[in-house]
Amino acid sequence: MRASRSRRFHRSPVLPLLCVAVGLFAAGGTAPAKDPQLSTTAGVSLSSTESGVIARTNDARARAGLAPLAADAALMNGSRRQASWMARNRNLSHGQGVTENIGMGQTSASEAVSDWMRSDGHRANILGSHTRIGVAMARAADGTVYWCQQFR
């Protein structure tokens, strides 16, 4: 795990899959994915930040010759809940249930995915045999940003 004062991330193969919708993006809200390259399951609405994380993740997969991941409603809800919990509790940690990447302190989708791709464990999750993804970003009261990706 790479850690610094401003940016941290951690990987674990497990986190509880919680299907509770949490509104994390007061600025910009959520909207259906409009990018024809971005596949989603029914009922998935994505913020521009979420779309950015998925697009950059799928770009990394494409460079490795892998199929893109589709945004999944249950994984989106689980990621949103976990990112919100981490921000609210100022605690970078995992639970149990699904393959996941988490991070703290990155200021953009691009930076979060770039940091994950520089880590062997995180890169293995991104380039794994998954077909579905959920992502989220939440900001703590002090402005610290927390990130979560879940895979299935």
mmCIF file of C-alpha atoms in Angstrom:
data_model
loop_
_atom_site.group_PDB
_atom_site.id
_atom_site.type_symbol
_atom_site.label_atom_id
_atom_site.label_comp_id
_atom_site.label_asym_id
_atom_site.label_seq_id
_atom_site.Cartn_x
_atom_site.Cartn_y
_atom_site.Cartn_z
ATOM 1 C CA MET A 1 0.000 0.000 0.000
ATOM 2 C CA ARG A 2 1.349 3.404 -0.964
ATOM 3 C CA ALA A 3 0.605 6.081 1.567
ATOM 4 C CA SER A 4 1.463 9.735 1.815
ATOM 5 C CA ARG A 5 0.142 12.672 3.754
ATOM 6 C CA SER A 6 -2.235 13.758 1.027
ATOM 7 C CA ARG A 7 -3.012 10.586 -0.898
ATOM 8 C CA ARG A 8 -3.660 7.086 0.331
ATOM 9 C CA PHE A 9 -5.224 3.977 -1.035
ATOM 10 C CA HIS A 10 -5.696 0.420 0.012
ATOM 11 C CA ARG A 11 -6.860 -2.783 -1.616
ATOM 12 C CA SER A 12 -8.736 -5.732 -0.231
ATOM 13 C CA PRO A 13 -10.667 -8.483 -1.979
ATOM 14 C CA VAL A 14 -13.672 -8.042 0.262
ATOM 15 C CA LEU A 15 -16.258 -5.411 1.191
ATOM 16 C CA PRO A 16 -19.929 -5.785 2.105
ATOM 17 C CA LEU A 17 -22.242 -5.316 -0.831
ATOM 18 C CA LEU A 18 -24.813 -2.947 0.549
ATOM 19 C CA CYS A 19 -27.643 -1.901 -1.679
ATOM 20 C CA VAL A 20 -28.488 1.451 -0.131
ATOM 21 C CA ALA A 21 -28.560 4.430 -2.452
ATOM 22 C CA VAL A 22 -26.646 7.384 -1.064
ATOM 23 C CA GLY A 23 -26.620 10.785 -2.746
ATOM 24 C CA LEU A 24 -22.978 11.874 -2.734
ATOM 25 C CA PHE A 25 -22.764 14.466 -5.419
ATOM 26 C CA ALA A 26 -24.522 17.668 -4.442
ATOM 27 C CA ALA A 27 -22.672 19.493 -7.184
ATOM 28 C CA GLY A 28 -23.691 18.136 -10.548
ATOM 29 C CA GLY A 29 -26.047 15.431 -9.286
ATOM 30 C CA THR A 30 -26.382 12.197 -11.202
ATOM 31 C CA ALA A 31 -27.621 11.528 -14.684
ATOM 32 C CA PRO A 32 -27.845 8.552 -17.008
ATOM 33 C CA ALA A 33 -24.554 7.705 -18.675
ATOM 34 C CA LYS A 34 -24.407 9.427 -22.072
ATOM 35 C CA ASP A 35 -21.116 8.037 -23.354
ATOM 36 C CA PRO A 36 -21.915 5.299 -25.898
ATOM 37 C CA GLN A 37 -18.680 3.586 -24.811
ATOM 38 C CA LEU A 38 -19.990 3.357 -21.228
ATOM 39 C CA SER A 39 -22.301 0.423 -20.646
ATOM 40 C CA THR A 40 -24.641 0.425 -17.669
ATOM 41 C CA THR A 41 -27.199 -1.963 -16.233
ATOM 42 C CA ALA A 42 -30.811 -0.866 -15.870
ATOM 43 C CA GLY A 43 -31.429 1.827 -13.295
ATOM 44 C CA VAL A 44 -27.860 3.152 -13.136
ATOM 45 C CA SER A 45 -27.383 6.913 -13.112
ATOM 46 C CA LEU A 46 -23.861 8.275 -12.953
ATOM 47 C CA SER A 47 -22.352 11.594 -11.949
ATOM 48 C CA SER A 48 -19.678 13.039 -14.213
ATOM 49 C CA THR A 49 -17.050 12.004 -11.622
ATOM 50 C CA GLU A 50 -18.348 8.426 -11.556
ATOM 51 C CA SER A 51 -18.442 8.309 -15.359
ATOM 52 C CA GLY A 52 -14.858 9.606 -15.397
ATOM 53 C CA VAL A 53 -13.590 6.865 -13.076
ATOM 54 C CA ILE A 54 -15.308 4.175 -15.106
ATOM 55 C CA ALA A 55 -14.089 5.617 -18.419
ATOM 56 C CA ARG A 56 -10.482 5.797 -17.181
ATOM 57 C CA THR A 57 -10.734 2.287 -15.733
ATOM 58 C CA ASN A 58 -12.065 0.995 -19.057
ATOM 59 C CA ASP A 59 -9.300 2.875 -20.927
ATOM 60 C CA ALA A 60 -6.730 0.988 -18.837
ATOM 61 C CA ARG A 61 -8.514 -2.291 -19.594
ATOM 62 C CA ALA A 62 -8.611 -1.486 -23.328
ATOM 63 C CA ARG A 63 -4.835 -0.844 -23.335
ATOM 64 C CA ALA A 64 -4.453 -4.332 -21.862
ATOM 65 C CA GLY A 65 -6.763 -5.844 -24.503
ATOM 66 C CA LEU A 66 -9.623 -6.421 -22.058
ATOM 67 C CA ALA A 67 -13.349 -5.842 -22.440
ATOM 68 C CA PRO A 68 -14.868 -2.790 -20.727
ATOM 69 C CA LEU A 69 -16.684 -3.080 -17.419
ATOM 70 C CA ALA A 70 -20.382 -2.195 -17.204
ATOM 71 C CA ALA A 71 -21.649 0.002 -14.382
ATOM 72 C CA ASP A 72 -23.815 -2.116 -12.087
ATOM 73 C CA ALA A 73 -26.583 -0.657 -9.895
ATOM 74 C CA ALA A 74 -25.858 -2.841 -6.861
ATOM 75 C CA LEU A 75 -22.115 -2.166 -7.070
ATOM 76 C CA MET A 76 -22.736 1.570 -7.524
ATOM 77 C CA ASN A 77 -24.881 1.601 -4.397
ATOM 78 C CA GLY A 78 -22.278 -0.381 -2.434
ATOM 79 C CA SER A 79 -19.467 1.920 -3.586
ATOM 80 C CA ARG A 80 -21.478 5.023 -2.767
ATOM 81 C CA ARG A 81 -22.292 3.732 0.687
ATOM 82 C CA GLN A 82 -18.655 2.800 1.397
ATOM 83 C CA ALA A 83 -17.220 6.096 0.108
ATOM 84 C CA SER A 84 -19.800 8.040 2.118
ATOM 85 C CA TRP A 85 -19.041 6.028 5.255
ATOM 86 C CA MET A 86 -15.284 6.591 4.854
ATOM 87 C CA ALA A 87 -15.776 10.347 4.366
ATOM 88 C CA ARG A 88 -18.197 10.674 7.261
ATOM 89 C CA ASN A 89 -15.911 8.700 9.594
ATOM 90 C CA ARG A 90 -12.611 9.923 8.081
ATOM 91 C CA ASN A 91 -11.542 6.292 7.935
ATOM 92 C CA LEU A 92 -9.927 4.594 4.931
ATOM 93 C CA SER A 93 -11.005 0.983 5.402
ATOM 94 C CA HIS A 94 -12.599 -2.082 3.854
ATOM 95 C CA GLY A 95 -15.386 -4.395 4.889
ATOM 96 C CA GLN A 96 -16.302 -7.757 3.357
ATOM 97 C CA GLY A 97 -18.063 -9.066 0.275
ATOM 98 C CA VAL A 98 -16.617 -7.894 -3.077
ATOM 99 C CA THR A 99 -13.316 -7.081 -4.738
ATOM 100 C CA GLU A 100 -12.569 -3.421 -4.132
ATOM 101 C CA ASN A 101 -10.110 -0.547 -4.514
ATOM 102 C CA ILE A 102 -10.319 2.417 -2.146
ATOM 103 C CA GLY A 103 -8.368 5.644 -2.010
ATOM 104 C CA MET A 104 -8.083 8.924 -0.161
ATOM 105 C CA GLY A 105 -6.812 12.356 -1.136
ATOM 106 C CA GLN A 106 -6.779 12.122 -4.932
ATOM 107 C CA THR A 107 -8.436 15.219 -6.367
ATOM 108 C CA SER A 108 -9.775 13.839 -9.671
ATOM 109 C CA ALA A 109 -10.987 10.641 -11.303
ATOM 110 C CA SER A 110 -7.864 10.643 -13.447
ATOM 111 C CA GLU A 111 -5.570 10.903 -10.436
ATOM 112 C CA ALA A 112 -7.420 8.159 -8.534
ATOM 113 C CA VAL A 113 -7.247 5.674 -11.423
ATOM 114 C CA SER A 114 -3.622 6.609 -12.183
ATOM 115 C CA ASP A 115 -2.641 5.945 -8.571
ATOM 116 C CA TRP A 116 -4.468 2.597 -8.567
ATOM 117 C CA MET A 117 -2.750 1.597 -11.809
ATOM 118 C CA ARG A 118 0.675 2.253 -10.213
ATOM 119 C CA SER A 119 -0.072 -0.327 -7.507
ATOM 120 C CA ASP A 120 0.246 -4.037 -8.324
ATOM 121 C CA GLY A 121 -2.784 -5.070 -6.245
ATOM 122 C CA HIS A 122 -5.054 -2.286 -7.446
ATOM 123 C CA ARG A 123 -3.991 -2.805 -11.058
ATOM 124 C CA ALA A 124 -4.765 -6.541 -10.686
ATOM 125 C CA ASN A 125 -8.303 -5.653 -9.597
ATOM 126 C CA ILE A 126 -8.797 -3.224 -12.496
ATOM 127 C CA LEU A 127 -7.407 -5.699 -15.033
ATOM 128 C CA GLY A 128 -9.111 -8.735 -13.490
ATOM 129 C CA SER A 129 -11.711 -11.012 -15.042
ATOM 130 C CA HIS A 130 -14.593 -8.873 -13.803
ATOM 131 C CA THR A 131 -17.478 -7.714 -15.991
ATOM 132 C CA ARG A 132 -19.200 -5.200 -13.688
ATOM 133 C CA ILE A 133 -18.078 -2.143 -11.723
ATOM 134 C CA GLY A 134 -19.376 0.337 -9.182
ATOM 135 C CA VAL A 135 -17.550 3.548 -8.271
ATOM 136 C CA ALA A 136 -18.004 6.508 -5.968
ATOM 137 C CA MET A 137 -16.340 9.593 -4.576
ATOM 138 C CA ALA A 138 -17.290 11.347 -1.337
ATOM 139 C CA ARG A 139 -15.875 14.449 0.304
ATOM 140 C CA ALA A 140 -15.358 14.677 4.080
ATOM 141 C CA ALA A 141 -16.329 17.824 5.977
ATOM 142 C CA ASP A 142 -12.675 18.953 5.879
ATOM 143 C CA GLY A 143 -12.578 18.538 2.074
ATOM 144 C CA THR A 144 -10.654 15.234 1.962
ATOM 145 C CA VAL A 145 -11.845 13.077 -0.929
ATOM 146 C CA TYR A 146 -12.496 9.339 -0.530
ATOM 147 C CA TRP A 147 -12.793 6.942 -3.488
ATOM 148 C CA CYS A 148 -14.236 3.453 -3.887
ATOM 149 C CA GLN A 149 -14.342 0.976 -6.781
ATOM 150 C CA GLN A 150 -16.102 -2.376 -6.464
ATOM 151 C CA PHE A 151 -15.901 -5.197 -8.996
ATOM 152 C CA ARG A 152 -17.874 -8.324 -9.810
#
